[in-house]
């Protein structure tokens, strides 16, 4: 079955859903998502959306905090645009029906009476939130809107294989592209029927979220396999700053907890990090102590763990009243209880885990990639907002602002593309392939990549570790390549292929940057070097003629 649509959106987080609602005003929209629509990084976002509402706050302060966190690599124009458009985008969400926490009567500190939380690196309270389940509150409303929209067709359980550019001519997405090409859709695998469908589109948006699954310990859901970045790279788009992987300092440490985040908002409300001896240690590392930027806190915990040989540190908010904690963090409280931890009385065991990819598909201020008619938004994109280290709760904000900006441009693009003749893409060709008889290759390499990335390309890196990682990933890549061409595609194989590409890109960028900055720390070059490295790391797939 083939699908023809005006706008093809890949991914159902906040960015994809918002873009769908906006572009459906002018054309038909097909939104594909690889599991259920609610399975996204957005849905798990606990903290909130950073934006300037406080009377004591200002755009300038939010801009300065974002730039400081980004450690010299933010694009100032982008930061200014995103910060300035925040309040308007939050109001839009409220108009759609999203309910954020409001202050109790008489406590109002801003015209909307929004309750504003605090997180690391912010000089003011500015985190708009819905208790400790902000992402879920936003996602629920947007999914409902999308599902009931007559011009949006939602394809759940559909996983994109590769983008189609107008010059695609070799089977199975080994795309040969020149940079004058434009994107005209994607090959997509229906997970239920295992049929590969050709989606042709005038405009395509990558909004596939992050790539936490490249690491063995992550706060991300299973869908976070970097699909958008990998597909864009294979299609010839420019990719930037992949070395800047953000490790969230506090994920629950428990043998049965798969990927449960303990929100930074807990530290924002007074939670204190302690070592096994019960000593608060963040004062040894940064004057902002527990509310230092995330890169600093994650590295401090890593150092504490290496020094002590212990497996975990603790986050203690037991000094606050039980009523306060239960009301402010109902989800965290309940979840911790299921693991036998009462956070109102006991410190919570926590460790850092891979959380957010600051790099991604390079875009301009309208979310355009350097392949025509291909846009990228949200964690998939590298817009210049986050620089070398994302400021907490700036990601949903970025997704909202860029979904809006890119929808505006995409609509203009679409009007021009409407009359242009677009060749029908070739159908998927699986001649000569058979059903896999060696699924062990997929599961073995999946585990190996995630472990090698954790051990060799984690919070603290070195030239030797990076070189080891490169050698391993090259071997794994060639095994995957061989397998991919011989057997019919499966969802697991596609995800493995994507995490391998993303791992390779992270290793390449990390190896290239000979300094330490933001989230990238290399023992051989422990200092920031503005003379040589105040620039993005940019990668493009070598041209295949
Ligand atoms: C958190 O709640 O700590 C996550 C917020 C974020 O990653 O911005």
mmCIF file of N, CA, C and O in Angstrom, residues 5 33 36 47 104 130 134 175 210 218 250 272 308 352-353 376 379 401 423 429 433 444 455 466 494-495 504 517 539:
data_model
loop_
_atom_site.group_PDB
_atom_site.id
_atom_site.type_symbol
_atom_site.label_atom_id
_atom_site.label_comp_id
_atom_site.label_asym_id
_atom_site.label_seq_id
_atom_site.Cartn_x
_atom_site.Cartn_y
_atom_site.Cartn_z
ATOM 1 N N UNK A 5 0.578 12.091 0.632
ATOM 2 C CA UNK A 5 0.118 13.094 1.591
ATOM 3 C C UNK A 5 0.848 14.413 1.321
ATOM 4 O O UNK A 5 1.916 14.409 0.699
ATOM 5 N N UNK A 33 4.012 7.009 13.782
ATOM 6 C CA UNK A 33 4.679 6.872 15.066
ATOM 7 C C UNK A 33 4.953 5.396 15.290
ATOM 8 O O UNK A 33 4.131 4.552 14.920
ATOM 9 N N UNK A 36 2.573 3.441 20.042
ATOM 10 C CA UNK A 36 1.310 4.167 20.185
ATOM 11 C C UNK A 36 1.641 5.654 20.193
ATOM 12 O O UNK A 36 2.758 6.044 20.518
ATOM 13 N N UNK A 47 9.649 17.568 34.598
ATOM 14 C CA UNK A 47 9.901 18.924 35.109
ATOM 15 C C UNK A 47 8.935 19.967 34.594
ATOM 16 O O UNK A 47 8.051 20.435 35.319
ATOM 17 N N UNK A 104 -1.825 29.014 44.779
ATOM 18 C CA UNK A 104 -3.000 29.176 45.648
ATOM 19 C C UNK A 104 -3.361 30.654 45.710
ATOM 20 O O UNK A 104 -2.504 31.526 45.499
ATOM 21 N N UNK A 130 2.863 20.875 35.295
ATOM 22 C CA UNK A 130 1.622 20.240 35.736
ATOM 23 C C UNK A 130 2.063 19.179 36.732
ATOM 24 O O UNK A 130 2.433 18.078 36.349
ATOM 25 N N UNK A 134 4.349 16.961 33.631
ATOM 26 C CA UNK A 134 4.040 18.010 32.662
ATOM 27 C C UNK A 134 3.913 17.460 31.238
ATOM 28 O O UNK A 134 2.971 17.781 30.517
ATOM 29 N N UNK A 175 20.805 5.762 0.042
ATOM 30 C CA UNK A 175 20.412 6.871 -0.796
ATOM 31 C C UNK A 175 21.641 7.505 -1.428
ATOM 32 O O UNK A 175 22.625 7.778 -0.749
ATOM 33 N N UNK A 210 14.785 11.742 20.931
ATOM 34 C CA UNK A 210 16.212 11.598 21.227
ATOM 35 C C UNK A 210 16.773 10.213 20.959
ATOM 36 O O UNK A 210 16.201 9.428 20.193
ATOM 37 N N UNK A 218 19.670 4.871 30.802
ATOM 38 C CA UNK A 218 19.035 6.061 30.238
ATOM 39 C C UNK A 218 17.700 6.332 30.916
ATOM 40 O O UNK A 218 17.051 5.407 31.398
ATOM 41 N N UNK A 250 20.089 12.490 38.125
ATOM 42 C CA UNK A 250 19.362 11.697 39.121
ATOM 43 C C UNK A 250 18.304 10.781 38.504
ATOM 44 O O UNK A 250 17.149 11.152 38.356
ATOM 45 N N UNK A 272 18.600 17.562 48.490
ATOM 46 C CA UNK A 272 20.061 17.668 48.616
ATOM 47 C C UNK A 272 20.710 16.327 48.265
ATOM 48 O O UNK A 272 20.253 15.271 48.711
ATOM 49 N N UNK A 308 34.496 6.650 45.855
ATOM 50 C CA UNK A 308 34.034 5.796 46.959
ATOM 51 C C UNK A 308 33.904 4.333 46.558
ATOM 52 O O UNK A 308 33.879 3.453 47.408
ATOM 53 N N UNK A 352 23.479 8.962 37.639
ATOM 54 C CA UNK A 352 23.261 9.638 36.349
ATOM 55 C C UNK A 352 22.906 8.644 35.246
ATOM 56 O O UNK A 352 23.288 7.475 35.314
ATOM 57 N N UNK A 353 22.192 9.120 34.236
ATOM 58 C CA UNK A 353 21.869 8.285 33.066
ATOM 59 C C UNK A 353 21.682 9.186 31.850
ATOM 60 O O UNK A 353 21.314 10.364 31.984
ATOM 61 N N UNK A 376 13.386 19.454 10.594
ATOM 62 C CA UNK A 376 13.636 18.664 11.808
ATOM 63 C C UNK A 376 13.366 19.558 13.016
ATOM 64 O O UNK A 376 13.784 20.720 13.038
ATOM 65 N N UNK A 379 14.075 17.251 19.840
ATOM 66 C CA UNK A 379 15.380 16.686 20.207
ATOM 67 C C UNK A 379 16.146 16.151 18.998
ATOM 68 O O UNK A 379 17.373 16.055 19.017
ATOM 69 N N UNK A 401 8.314 26.222 20.130
ATOM 70 C CA UNK A 401 8.631 27.401 19.311
ATOM 71 C C UNK A 401 9.008 26.967 17.889
ATOM 72 O O UNK A 401 8.560 27.564 16.901
ATOM 73 N N UNK A 423 8.445 13.371 -8.904
ATOM 74 C CA UNK A 423 8.426 12.006 -9.445
ATOM 75 C C UNK A 423 7.924 11.028 -8.389
ATOM 76 O O UNK A 423 8.167 11.214 -7.208
ATOM 77 N N UNK A 429 12.342 -2.306 -2.581
ATOM 78 C CA UNK A 429 12.790 -3.469 -3.319
ATOM 79 C C UNK A 429 13.450 -4.447 -2.351
ATOM 80 O O UNK A 429 14.456 -4.117 -1.723
ATOM 81 N N UNK A 433 16.236 -10.958 -0.675
ATOM 82 C CA UNK A 433 16.346 -11.036 0.785
ATOM 83 C C UNK A 433 15.479 -12.188 1.300
ATOM 84 O O UNK A 433 14.493 -12.562 0.679
ATOM 85 N N UNK A 444 22.709 -9.228 20.234
ATOM 86 C CA UNK A 444 24.087 -9.126 20.728
ATOM 87 C C UNK A 444 24.660 -7.732 20.456
ATOM 88 O O UNK A 444 25.209 -7.084 21.356
ATOM 89 N N UNK A 455 30.629 2.787 28.725
ATOM 90 C CA UNK A 455 31.964 2.682 29.319
ATOM 91 C C UNK A 455 32.992 3.598 28.653
ATOM 92 O O UNK A 455 33.857 4.146 29.315
ATOM 93 N N UNK A 466 37.916 6.592 23.492
ATOM 94 C CA UNK A 466 37.217 6.923 22.239
ATOM 95 C C UNK A 466 37.751 6.081 21.080
ATOM 96 O O UNK A 466 36.981 5.620 20.229
ATOM 97 N N UNK A 494 15.925 -2.373 12.346
ATOM 98 C CA UNK A 494 15.953 -0.946 11.991
ATOM 99 C C UNK A 494 16.464 -0.105 13.158
ATOM 100 O O UNK A 494 17.272 0.812 12.974
ATOM 101 N N UNK A 495 16.021 -0.436 14.359
ATOM 102 C CA UNK A 495 16.474 0.339 15.521
ATOM 103 C C UNK A 495 17.956 0.110 15.787
ATOM 104 O O UNK A 495 18.702 1.034 16.116
ATOM 105 N N UNK A 504 28.102 5.955 16.235
ATOM 106 C CA UNK A 504 29.264 6.318 15.412
ATOM 107 C C UNK A 504 29.411 7.845 15.328
ATOM 108 O O UNK A 504 30.519 8.387 15.436
ATOM 109 N N UNK A 517 34.225 20.913 27.233
ATOM 110 C CA UNK A 517 33.265 22.019 27.232
ATOM 111 C C UNK A 517 31.885 21.415 27.476
ATOM 112 O O UNK A 517 31.520 20.404 26.874
ATOM 113 N N UNK A 539 29.101 17.316 10.751
ATOM 114 C CA UNK A 539 29.386 16.073 10.021
ATOM 115 C C UNK A 539 28.420 15.886 8.881
ATOM 116 O O UNK A 539 27.239 16.197 9.011
#
